[in-house]
Short mmCIF file of C-alpha atoms in Angstrom, two decimals:
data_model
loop_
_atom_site.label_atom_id
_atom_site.label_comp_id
_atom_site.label_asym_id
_atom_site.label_seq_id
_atom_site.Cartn_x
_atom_site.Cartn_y
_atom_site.Cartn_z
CA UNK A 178 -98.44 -118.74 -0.91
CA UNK A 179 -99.36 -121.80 -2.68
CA UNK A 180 -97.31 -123.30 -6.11
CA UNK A 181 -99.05 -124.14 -8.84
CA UNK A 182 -98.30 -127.70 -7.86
CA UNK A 183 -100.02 -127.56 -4.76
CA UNK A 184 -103.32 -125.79 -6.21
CA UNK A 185 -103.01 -128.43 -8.54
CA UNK A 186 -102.54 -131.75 -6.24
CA UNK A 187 -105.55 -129.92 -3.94
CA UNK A 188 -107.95 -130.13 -6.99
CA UNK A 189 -106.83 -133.52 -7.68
CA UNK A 190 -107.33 -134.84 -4.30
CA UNK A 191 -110.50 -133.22 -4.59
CA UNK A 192 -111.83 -134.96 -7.58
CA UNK A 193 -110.55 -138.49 -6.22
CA UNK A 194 -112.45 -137.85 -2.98
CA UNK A 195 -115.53 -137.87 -5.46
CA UNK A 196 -114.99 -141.51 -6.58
CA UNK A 197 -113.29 -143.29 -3.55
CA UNK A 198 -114.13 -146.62 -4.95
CA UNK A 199 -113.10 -146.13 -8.29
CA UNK A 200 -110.28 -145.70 -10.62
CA UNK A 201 -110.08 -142.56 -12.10
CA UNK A 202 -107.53 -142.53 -15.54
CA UNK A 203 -105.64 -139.29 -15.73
CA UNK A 204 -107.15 -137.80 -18.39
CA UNK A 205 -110.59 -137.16 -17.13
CA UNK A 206 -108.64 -136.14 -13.35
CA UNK A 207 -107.45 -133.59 -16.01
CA UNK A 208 -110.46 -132.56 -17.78
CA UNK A 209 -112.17 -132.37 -14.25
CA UNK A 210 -109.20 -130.61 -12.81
CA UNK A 211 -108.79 -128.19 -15.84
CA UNK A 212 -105.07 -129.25 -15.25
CA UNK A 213 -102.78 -129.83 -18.03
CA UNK A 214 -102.36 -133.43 -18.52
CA UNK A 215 -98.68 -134.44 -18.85
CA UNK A 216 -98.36 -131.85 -15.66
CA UNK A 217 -100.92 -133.84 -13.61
CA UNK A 218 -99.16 -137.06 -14.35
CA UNK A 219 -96.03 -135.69 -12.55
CA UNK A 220 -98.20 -134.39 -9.54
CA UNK A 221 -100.29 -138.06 -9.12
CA UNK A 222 -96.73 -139.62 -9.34
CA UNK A 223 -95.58 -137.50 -6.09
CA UNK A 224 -99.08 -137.64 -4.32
CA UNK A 225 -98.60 -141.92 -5.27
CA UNK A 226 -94.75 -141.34 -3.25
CA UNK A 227 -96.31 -140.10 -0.47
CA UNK A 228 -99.04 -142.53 -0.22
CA UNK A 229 -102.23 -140.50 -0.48
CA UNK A 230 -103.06 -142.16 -3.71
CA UNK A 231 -103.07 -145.64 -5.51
CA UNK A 232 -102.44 -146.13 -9.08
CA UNK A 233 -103.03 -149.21 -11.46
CA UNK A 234 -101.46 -148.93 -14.93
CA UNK A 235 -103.32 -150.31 -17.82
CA UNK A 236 -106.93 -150.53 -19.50
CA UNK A 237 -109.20 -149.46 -16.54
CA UNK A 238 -106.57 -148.06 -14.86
CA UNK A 239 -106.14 -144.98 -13.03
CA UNK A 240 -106.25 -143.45 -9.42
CA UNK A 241 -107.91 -143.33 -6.30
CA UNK A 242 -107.54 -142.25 -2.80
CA UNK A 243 -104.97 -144.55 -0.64
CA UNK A 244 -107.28 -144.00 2.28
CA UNK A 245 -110.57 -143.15 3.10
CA UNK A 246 -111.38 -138.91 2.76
CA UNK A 247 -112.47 -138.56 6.37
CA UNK A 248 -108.56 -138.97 7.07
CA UNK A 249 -106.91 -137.05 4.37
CA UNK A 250 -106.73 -133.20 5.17
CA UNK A 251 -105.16 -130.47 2.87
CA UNK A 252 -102.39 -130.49 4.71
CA UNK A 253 -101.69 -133.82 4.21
CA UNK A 254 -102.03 -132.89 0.57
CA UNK A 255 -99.80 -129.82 1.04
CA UNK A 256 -97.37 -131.30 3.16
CA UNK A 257 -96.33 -134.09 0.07
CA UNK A 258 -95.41 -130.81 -2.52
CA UNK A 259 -94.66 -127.70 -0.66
CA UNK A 260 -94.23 -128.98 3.06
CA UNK A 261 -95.26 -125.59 5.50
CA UNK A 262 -92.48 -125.81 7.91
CA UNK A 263 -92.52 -124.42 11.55
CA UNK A 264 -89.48 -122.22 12.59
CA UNK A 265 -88.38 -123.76 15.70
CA UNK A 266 -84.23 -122.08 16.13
CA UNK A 267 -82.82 -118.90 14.28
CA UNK A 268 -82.29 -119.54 10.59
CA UNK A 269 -79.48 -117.81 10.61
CA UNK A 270 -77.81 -119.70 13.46
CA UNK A 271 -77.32 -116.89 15.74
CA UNK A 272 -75.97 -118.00 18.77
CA UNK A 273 -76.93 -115.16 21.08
CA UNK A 274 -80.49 -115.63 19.94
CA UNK A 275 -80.93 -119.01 21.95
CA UNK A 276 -83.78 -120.69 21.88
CA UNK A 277 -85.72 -117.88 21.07
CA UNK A 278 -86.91 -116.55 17.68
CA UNK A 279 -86.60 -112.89 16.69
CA UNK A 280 -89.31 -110.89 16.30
CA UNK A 281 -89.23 -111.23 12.30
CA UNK A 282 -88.97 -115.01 12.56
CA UNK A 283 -91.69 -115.21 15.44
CA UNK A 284 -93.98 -113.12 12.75
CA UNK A 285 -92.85 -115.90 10.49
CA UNK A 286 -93.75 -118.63 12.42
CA UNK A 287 -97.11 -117.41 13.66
CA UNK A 288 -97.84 -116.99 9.66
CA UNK A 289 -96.45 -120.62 9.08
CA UNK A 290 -98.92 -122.20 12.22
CA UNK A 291 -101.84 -120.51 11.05
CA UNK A 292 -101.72 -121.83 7.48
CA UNK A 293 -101.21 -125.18 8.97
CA UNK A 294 -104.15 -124.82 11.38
CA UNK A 295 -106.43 -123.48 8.49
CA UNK A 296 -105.26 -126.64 6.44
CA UNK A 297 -104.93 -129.19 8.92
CA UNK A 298 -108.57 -128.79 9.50
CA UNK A 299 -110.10 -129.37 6.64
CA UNK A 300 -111.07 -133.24 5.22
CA UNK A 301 -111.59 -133.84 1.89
CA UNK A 302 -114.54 -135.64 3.05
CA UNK A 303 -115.98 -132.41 4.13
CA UNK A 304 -115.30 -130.74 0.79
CA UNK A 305 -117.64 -133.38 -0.77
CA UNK A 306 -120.23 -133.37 1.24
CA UNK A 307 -120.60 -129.64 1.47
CA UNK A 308 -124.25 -128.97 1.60
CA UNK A 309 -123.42 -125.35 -0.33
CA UNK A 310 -124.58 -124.39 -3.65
CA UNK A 311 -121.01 -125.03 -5.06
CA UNK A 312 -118.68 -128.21 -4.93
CA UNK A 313 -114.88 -128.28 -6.02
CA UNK A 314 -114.60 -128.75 -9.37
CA UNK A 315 -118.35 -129.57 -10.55
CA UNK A 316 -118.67 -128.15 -13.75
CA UNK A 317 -121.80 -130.02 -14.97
CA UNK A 318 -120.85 -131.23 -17.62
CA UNK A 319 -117.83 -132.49 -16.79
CA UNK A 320 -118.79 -134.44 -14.16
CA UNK A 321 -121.94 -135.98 -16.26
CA UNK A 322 -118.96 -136.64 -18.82
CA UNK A 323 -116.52 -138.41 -15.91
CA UNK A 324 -119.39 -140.46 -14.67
CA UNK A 325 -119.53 -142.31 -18.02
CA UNK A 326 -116.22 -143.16 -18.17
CA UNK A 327 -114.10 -143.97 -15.47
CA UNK A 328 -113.04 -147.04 -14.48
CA UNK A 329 -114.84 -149.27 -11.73
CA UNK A 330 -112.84 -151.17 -8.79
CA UNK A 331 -115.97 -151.64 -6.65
CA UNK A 332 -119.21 -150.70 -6.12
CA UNK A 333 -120.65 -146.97 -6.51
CA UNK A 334 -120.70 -144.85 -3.72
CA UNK A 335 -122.95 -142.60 -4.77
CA UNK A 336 -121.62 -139.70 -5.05
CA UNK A 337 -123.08 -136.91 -6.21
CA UNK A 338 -121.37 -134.79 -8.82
CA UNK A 339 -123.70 -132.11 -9.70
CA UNK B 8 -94.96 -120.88 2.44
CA UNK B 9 -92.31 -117.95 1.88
CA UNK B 10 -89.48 -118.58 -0.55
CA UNK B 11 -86.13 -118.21 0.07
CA UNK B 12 -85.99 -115.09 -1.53
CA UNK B 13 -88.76 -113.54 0.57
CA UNK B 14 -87.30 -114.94 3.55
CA UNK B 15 -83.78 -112.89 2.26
CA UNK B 16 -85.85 -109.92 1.17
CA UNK B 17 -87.04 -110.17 5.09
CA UNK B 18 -83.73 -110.03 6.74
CA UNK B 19 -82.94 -107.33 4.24
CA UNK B 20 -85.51 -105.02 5.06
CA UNK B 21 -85.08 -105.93 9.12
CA UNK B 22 -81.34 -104.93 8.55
CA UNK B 23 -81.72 -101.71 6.95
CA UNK B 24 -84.30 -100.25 9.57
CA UNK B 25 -81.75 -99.88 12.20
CA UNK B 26 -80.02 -97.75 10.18
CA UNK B 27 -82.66 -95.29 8.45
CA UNK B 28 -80.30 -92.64 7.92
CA UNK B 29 -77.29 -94.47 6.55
CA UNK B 30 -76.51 -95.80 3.38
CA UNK B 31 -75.32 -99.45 3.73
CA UNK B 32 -73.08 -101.15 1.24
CA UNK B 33 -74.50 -104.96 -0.03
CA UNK B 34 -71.56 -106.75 1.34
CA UNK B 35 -72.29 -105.38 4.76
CA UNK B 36 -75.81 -106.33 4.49
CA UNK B 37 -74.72 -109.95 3.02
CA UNK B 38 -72.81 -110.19 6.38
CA UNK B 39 -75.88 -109.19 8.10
CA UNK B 40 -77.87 -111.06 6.71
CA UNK B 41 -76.31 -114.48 5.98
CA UNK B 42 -77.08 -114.41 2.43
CA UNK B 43 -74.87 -114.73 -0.65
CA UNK B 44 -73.68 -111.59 -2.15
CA UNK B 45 -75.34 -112.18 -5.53
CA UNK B 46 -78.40 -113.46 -4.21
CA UNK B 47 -78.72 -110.35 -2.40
CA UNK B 48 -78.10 -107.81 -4.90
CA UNK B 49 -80.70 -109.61 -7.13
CA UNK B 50 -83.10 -109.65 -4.49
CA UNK B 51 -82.32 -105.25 -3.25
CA UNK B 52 -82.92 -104.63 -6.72
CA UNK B 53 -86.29 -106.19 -6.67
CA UNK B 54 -87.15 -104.07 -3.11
CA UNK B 55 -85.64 -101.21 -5.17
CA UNK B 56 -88.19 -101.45 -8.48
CA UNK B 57 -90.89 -101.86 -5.55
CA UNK B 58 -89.87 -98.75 -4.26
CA UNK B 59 -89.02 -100.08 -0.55
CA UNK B 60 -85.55 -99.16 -0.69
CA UNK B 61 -83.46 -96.03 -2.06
CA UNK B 62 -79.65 -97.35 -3.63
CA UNK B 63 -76.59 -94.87 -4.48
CA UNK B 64 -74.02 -96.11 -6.56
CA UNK B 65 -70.52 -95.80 -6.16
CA UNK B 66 -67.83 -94.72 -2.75
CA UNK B 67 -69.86 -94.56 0.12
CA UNK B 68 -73.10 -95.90 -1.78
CA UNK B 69 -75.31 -98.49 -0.38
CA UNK B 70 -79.06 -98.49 0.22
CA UNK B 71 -81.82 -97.79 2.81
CA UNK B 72 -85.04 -97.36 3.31
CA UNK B 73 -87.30 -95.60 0.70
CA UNK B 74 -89.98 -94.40 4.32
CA UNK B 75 -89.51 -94.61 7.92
CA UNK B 76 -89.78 -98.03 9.05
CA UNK B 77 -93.09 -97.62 10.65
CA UNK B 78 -94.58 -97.17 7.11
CA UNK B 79 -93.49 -100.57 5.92
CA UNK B 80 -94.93 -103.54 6.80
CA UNK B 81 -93.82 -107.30 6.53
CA UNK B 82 -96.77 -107.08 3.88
CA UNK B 83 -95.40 -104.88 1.94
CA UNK B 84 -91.88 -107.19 1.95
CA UNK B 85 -93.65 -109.71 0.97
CA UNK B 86 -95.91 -108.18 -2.33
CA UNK B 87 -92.66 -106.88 -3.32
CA UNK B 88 -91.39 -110.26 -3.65
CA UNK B 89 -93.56 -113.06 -3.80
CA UNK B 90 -97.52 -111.83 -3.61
CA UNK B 91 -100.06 -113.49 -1.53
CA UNK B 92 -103.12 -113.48 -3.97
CA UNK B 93 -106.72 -113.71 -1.95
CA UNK B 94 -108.56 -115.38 -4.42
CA UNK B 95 -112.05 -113.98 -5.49
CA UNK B 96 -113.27 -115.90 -8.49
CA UNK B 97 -113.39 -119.89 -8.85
CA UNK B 98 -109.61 -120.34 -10.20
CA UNK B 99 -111.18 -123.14 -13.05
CA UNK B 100 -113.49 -120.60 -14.23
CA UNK B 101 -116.69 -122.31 -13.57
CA UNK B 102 -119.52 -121.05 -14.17
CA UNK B 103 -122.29 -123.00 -11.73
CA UNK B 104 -120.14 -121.68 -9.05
CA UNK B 105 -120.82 -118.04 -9.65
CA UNK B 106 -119.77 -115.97 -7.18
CA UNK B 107 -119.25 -118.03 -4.68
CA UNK B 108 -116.10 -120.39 -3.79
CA UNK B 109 -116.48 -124.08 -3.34
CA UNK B 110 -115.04 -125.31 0.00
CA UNK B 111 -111.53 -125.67 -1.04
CA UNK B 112 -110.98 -122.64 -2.64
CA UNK B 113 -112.48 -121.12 0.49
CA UNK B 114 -110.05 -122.75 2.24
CA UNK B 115 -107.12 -121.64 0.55
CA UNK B 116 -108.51 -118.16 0.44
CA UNK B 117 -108.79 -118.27 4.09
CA UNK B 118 -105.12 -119.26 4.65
CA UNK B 119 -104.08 -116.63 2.37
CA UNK B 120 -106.21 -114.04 4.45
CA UNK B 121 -104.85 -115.57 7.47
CA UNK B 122 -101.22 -115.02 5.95
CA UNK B 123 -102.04 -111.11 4.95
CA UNK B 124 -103.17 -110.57 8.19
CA UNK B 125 -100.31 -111.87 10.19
CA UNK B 126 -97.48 -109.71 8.42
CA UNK B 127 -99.57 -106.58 8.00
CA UNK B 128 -99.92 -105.92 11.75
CA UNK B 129 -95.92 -106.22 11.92
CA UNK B 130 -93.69 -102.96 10.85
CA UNK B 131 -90.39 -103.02 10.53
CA UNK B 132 -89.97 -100.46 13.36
CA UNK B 133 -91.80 -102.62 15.52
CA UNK B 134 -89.20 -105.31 14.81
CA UNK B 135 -86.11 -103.04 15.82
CA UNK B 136 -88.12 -101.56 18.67
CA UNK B 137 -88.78 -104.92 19.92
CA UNK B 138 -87.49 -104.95 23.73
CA UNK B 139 -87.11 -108.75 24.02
CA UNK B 140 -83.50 -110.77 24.19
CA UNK B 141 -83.22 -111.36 20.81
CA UNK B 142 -83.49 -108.68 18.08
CA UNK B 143 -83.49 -109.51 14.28
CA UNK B 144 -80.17 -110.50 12.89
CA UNK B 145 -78.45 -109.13 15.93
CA UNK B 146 -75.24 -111.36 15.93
CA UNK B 147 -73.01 -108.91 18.11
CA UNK B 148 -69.70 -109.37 16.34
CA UNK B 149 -71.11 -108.68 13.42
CA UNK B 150 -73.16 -105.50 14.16
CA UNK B 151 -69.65 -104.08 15.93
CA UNK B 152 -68.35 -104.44 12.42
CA UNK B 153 -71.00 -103.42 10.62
CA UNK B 154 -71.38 -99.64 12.54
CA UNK B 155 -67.65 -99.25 11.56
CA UNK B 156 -68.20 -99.90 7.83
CA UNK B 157 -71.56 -98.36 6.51
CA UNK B 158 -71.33 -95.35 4.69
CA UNK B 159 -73.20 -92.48 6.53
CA UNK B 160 -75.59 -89.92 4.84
CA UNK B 161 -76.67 -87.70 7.99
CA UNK B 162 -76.92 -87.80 11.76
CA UNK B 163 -76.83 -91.24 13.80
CA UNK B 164 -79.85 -92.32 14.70
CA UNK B 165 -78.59 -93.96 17.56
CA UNK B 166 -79.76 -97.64 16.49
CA UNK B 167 -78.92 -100.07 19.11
CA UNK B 168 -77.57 -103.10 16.72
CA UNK B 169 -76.70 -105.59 20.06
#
């Protein structure tokens, strides 16, 4: 349903929405991420295209969120690497279909609006401040580890990692 | 959400249930279907090791449908091809999360449920029997031709293809 690429640019995301005021460097977004790290260079390049994140090259440099996480859903996230399209005419260009799908391509569709409602509601804002016992990607460890060592743009935010 | 090849593996299936009882050649069904001859065969003998379709080699060979067409879902198309996974365990392996998901693996696991539901309430005979304007793949030049071409292997079923 999802590409690698996509489960990949979700736990990302993810992690950023952790630090918003802070440069993360690519490797630790890879230990956090469990994501190999040459492949999540490729995926921050196309999330950086599509302007959900910031980069700054150098010592202390890294990534963060372009925008705050209250307005970044997964959607947006899976809209910049595997876009969910909508089926709005026959995709095979039948004429005497008109305007109207088939049944297969209506079942399609509905599949294709659902996915997009499931994703479109979701923040990564909420993700972080789920009140659960579990949080994406906080492994312990890691996350004592990341603390430590990422860069710093402004001041803290606070957020909790555990 | 569906790769091409599930979307061809689609039309395939679609195609061959209005014609249960006939064996129908792949460059019929490439006419059908819109898709490129090669493509197709690639993709029939995928439906074929799934054990969705039945193929006979040779004059008058073709395929159909391995059970009736209201024993195969647009599930089933789509395991064959490209599975939706639900996902049960936290996909980084850690441990603090136990059993449980953290939000954004919920999330995806809920789209993917979402998705699973959607194409296992549709059968393929439900797609044929649909009574709407359009029917799947239903170009009417093209189903003229294609009753005069497929190889037969017992009594009409009457299909409507218009």
């Amino acid at each position: 349903m999802l590409s690698q690429t996509t489960e990949y640019a979700l736990r990302a995301m993810s992690c950023l929405a952790y630090y918003p005021d802070q440069l993360t460097p690519t490797p630790q977004l890879a230990s956090m991420t469990k994501v190999p790290p040459n492949y999540l260079a490729k995926v921050l390049q196309l999330l950086a295209q599509h302007d959900l994140i910031i980069g700054r090259r150098g010592v202390g440099g890294g990534y963060r969120l372009a925008k705050a996480a209250t307005d970044i859903t997964l959607l947006d996230v899976v809209a910049a690497i595997d876009p969910v399209e909508r089926i709005t005419s026959c995709p095979l260009g039948l004429a005497n279909h008109g305007g109207e799908l088939c049944p297969l391509h209506c079942a399609v569709d509905q599949a294709a609006e659902r996915l997009i409602s499931t994703f479109e509601g979701v923040t990564l804002q909420s993700l972080v401040d789920n009140d659960g016992a579990s949080k994406p990607l906080c492994d312990e460890d890691l996350t004592s580890h990341f603390k430590l060592t990422v860069g710093q743009t402004g001041s803290s935010n606070g957020a909790a990692g555990g």
